[in-house]
Amino acid sequence: MDFLFIFQQAISAAIGVNAIIYALAAIGLNLHFGYTGLLNFGQAGFLAVGAYTVAVLVVSFEVSIWLAFLAGIGMSILLALILGIPTLRLRADYLAIVTIAAAEIIRQVARSVTLREYFGGSDGITGKFGADFFALNPFKAGLDTPILRFTPNDLWVVLVGWVLVALFVVLTWAIVRSPWGRVIKAIREDEDAVRSLGKSVYLYKMQSLILGGVIGSFAGFVYAISRQSVQPDNYSTALTFFAYTVLILGGAARVLGPVVGSIIFWFLLVFVEQILRQAVANDLIPDWLLNPNQVGQIRFILVGLGLMLLMIYRPQGIFGDKKELALNARA
Amino acid sequence: MKRHFARVLLAVVASLWFLPALPAHAEGESVVISGVIVDLSQAPIANVEFTLTAPDGSTQTTVSDATGLWQFSVNQTGGFIVEINPESLPSGVGLREPDRLTRSVFVFNLNNSPAQVQYLTGEGPKRASFTERALQLTLDGIVLGVTIGLAAVGLSLIFGTTGLTNFAHGELITLGGLGTFFFNSYLGLHLIPSALIALVLCLAIGGYAQDKLLWKPLRRRGSGLIAMMVISIGFGLMIRYIFLFFFGGDREQFLQYAGQAGLQIGPFSITPKMIIATIIGVVLIMLTILWLTRSTLGKASRAVSDNPALASASGIDVEKIILVVWVLGAFLAGFAGIMMGLNQGVQFIMGSDTLLLIFAAVTLGGLGTAYGAIVGSMVVGLFIQLSTLFIPTELKYVGALVVLIVILLVKPQGILGRRERIG
Amino acid sequence: MHAPNTSQKDRAVLALQNVEARPGVSKPDPIIVADNVVRQFGGLTAVNVEHVEIQRGAITALIGPNGAGKTTFFNLLTGFDKPNSGNWTFNGVELAGVAPHKVARMGMVRTFQLTKALFRLSVMDNMRLGAKNQIGEGILRSLLPFFWRNQEAQITARAEELLQRFKLDAKKDDFAAALSGGQRKLLEMARALMVEPELVMLDEPMAGVNPALTQSLLEHIKDLREQGMTVLFVEHDMDMVRDISDWVIVMAEGKVVAEGPPNSVMSNPAVIDAYLGAHHDLTLEED
């Protein structure tokens, strides 16, 4: 087995575009779920709205990509309002059902044949819509070391992506230690208590939903720009559940939880997948037991199992301590 | 193992359908799966919709161009399924084999020459009038409503007694459908005994063992409701892809009654198998209602839903009730899976694809009430089918989900739900 | 500090001494006036209050057997539940249909029967949360600490004062989850005071509190009155009611069945009836 290759793949994944996308998506979820206690199961919808707004505006309407980013943020705010208005006054599980439904609505509308001329059906939209962004790329050469390999454009996306992650981490850090953060954490603990103290719970939940959703749309921007295409099935509910796994792995309600979670998640996922692939290719695992097509399926089985085990044995994240576990159990 | 013999066999059969290769323009690591669709006069038909399901379960859709050509480019090996959407054919044109909407294509390696798939057309069914379509869709809606209702009752009972919003409920449906398919197709049993064995499997493993081994220990640990909900998401994901691992991504038909001809009863067209399945479904739902209202256990389960602490204090064995509810819920969901399998085949994703509709039904009816779930299911079933009178068929589920959100806006407690007490 | 003899207690007693002891009687200076408040759950009428007034500056006890509708009436008054019909005013302002957080901002702050300590917040953060009009609670200004740093320091100082009074200052940096049941009750009451309320509504302040803490809780409640606040509390421990309240309102089966000063109400046949009658359905515990 080529362990150098396996490590190269795993480390590239751990600091690559996917890790950035999931870190951003999970930072948004951390505000929703970790700090405010909102069960948003439609984070994929926020990513889709961000990604599609940019792709459609730039490709079909030839809008400048910077304006398209602004529009994407606007659309994610709109989505948060549409989801929040009917559900934020209701019990937590209603928000869960409505958000997961909304994300599916977005995906199915985007992939529909009826609206193919706008959204490109199941093939999505492909085009050089990141041209304005890549025009700013200062890297003339890519990275080619034994461990890491990036093309110049990848390097640029990864650099900007991690800067975005850092910015949103700092934003989260600043906002959760402010009085505003105190209110949303209190809502997570008991919203009636917060009401009884004169705070509009609805307003704060809405602000949290919008802020986390906008951060999600940035994950969508990175997704779209890095691949120069958007495809509806990339934004399925599996994305949301993966992001939850990332968040819980790193530790919900921890500022760095989503980032740590995403790096570990992608490292492990690709590490295991590459080992299996090599084992299959080198006939260490017989073909009747596992064929190359099934290796990709193993990923989902592992994520599902991982999410279950984490939630059962370490709901405070792999680095959380026992004291918090005790608090969680009582809350 | 069996799976791979089946694949090889499939590939041999599939290769017989392939026409001589087109000039190879497959470049690098991909293969083109394509076809040309023409009408009886050999004129090309544009805008016919085709869907390709890849071995990993992902799908893509395309439409034929002005020359009738449609094509997919694929970059993985394995068994692919092409499906035509007959409703996208222009009026007056139909398929010569209307029951054979799918074709299997096996890609051995990525340097293969393009694979050609052919659909022959003939005279289409004559366009039914609006009223005729509305009547037919009402019947289809009832069938769909019963299917959803079977699963929704169980989901609702489990929610009521344990507070768990079970995101793995769809996998019980799949267990019913794929379980039946396993005994039927792999072990060669007739469909009916296969279905019965699958149902026993559902209630024993999907219900009894699932509660005993997973959820009961979690309740003992005092896991929170949100934690349990997330656990059910992980569990569902894992089970779904274990199904994919063992059964592959194709939509499969049962060996018996697959191509059953429809009966024309007045304005309604329906296959005998669906008449029987729907009647059994309705009977099961009615028995469940009788059980809830008449039997001691059923009444006790409602008491547990209303107030678990009070029920426990008045001597009801809450854990026993929960176990019974799980077994019943898994059984009903399993039967829903068999109904769906009879109607449109079985696939690893059949349950999770339906899960949102079940949630919609339960939410519409008011969370946690069994009657509400049934009423909600009928509303969802009828709405989905009848909405196709006005919106494209591919968007019918979207329509139902939009209505769910709108109804929550107007009547947050659901159609039959009561306002709950706070504080 | 007021000297005990010229206290608010005497003023309250004086104001109420000529008020007739009958259900729905008018008070000289009511802070709350409620009319025809009805709340039904399914077919069951939980609350049906024709007319009731709460005297300003006094400690009023709301008593009654389990299931009498006391907590539901509390929920209705504070906007946490919506009545089928009825209206009520606070300081002359119509409150029917007003959201609970707005009710609280007007100066009518409640606690809960099952304490709602915010577990994964520190005791100090629990307290700070109660302060009104916080600049840093706006989402944009929260990011710029120089806007709110001064106010936060003032709030913290006030919270420390209150925590000292409630003898919780040693715990201020602990998670609220680490407090005992009685301490959580104290924290909840102290937190309510951070809102600077005119009317404090306590839902069973003594439930689940160990006897050692009961006396200090009682003193705190009397203290509220001395500081000029009005107190309305739900209780079914008669001894406690007799000890601290200036006026008692008795509810049974959703209705106000008796009113009066503590000693006269306790001997009222309607009250005895309500309590004895209720012993048969003790299982109807409210939650």
Coordinates of C-alpha atoms in Angstrom, one line a residue, chain A residues 24-32 40 43 46-47 76 80 180 206-218:
Chain A
L24 CA -18.4 27.2 7.2
A25 CA -21.6 25.3 7.0
A26 CA -21.0 24.0 10.5
I27 CA -20.1 27.5 11.9
G28 CA -23.5 28.6 10.8
L29 CA -25.1 25.5 12.4
N30 CA -23.1 26.1 15.5
L31 CA -24.8 29.5 15.9
H32 CA -28.2 27.8 15.2
N40 CA -32.0 23.8 11.4
Q43 CA -28.5 24.2 6.1
F46 CA -28.7 28.0 2.5
L47 CA -25.7 26.7 0.7
S76 CA -30.1 33.6 2.2
A80 CA -34.2 32.6 6.7
W180 CA -26.4 39.3 22.5
M206 CA -34.6 35.1 13.8
Q207 CA -31.4 37.0 14.0
S208 CA -29.5 33.8 14.8
L209 CA -31.2 32.0 11.9
I210 CA -30.3 34.8 9.5
L211 CA -26.7 35.1 10.7
G212 CA -26.0 31.3 10.6
G213 CA -27.8 31.1 7.2
V214 CA -25.7 33.8 5.7
I215 CA -22.5 32.0 6.9
G216 CA -24.0 28.9 5.2
S217 CA -24.4 30.8 2.0
F218 CA -20.7 31.7 2.1

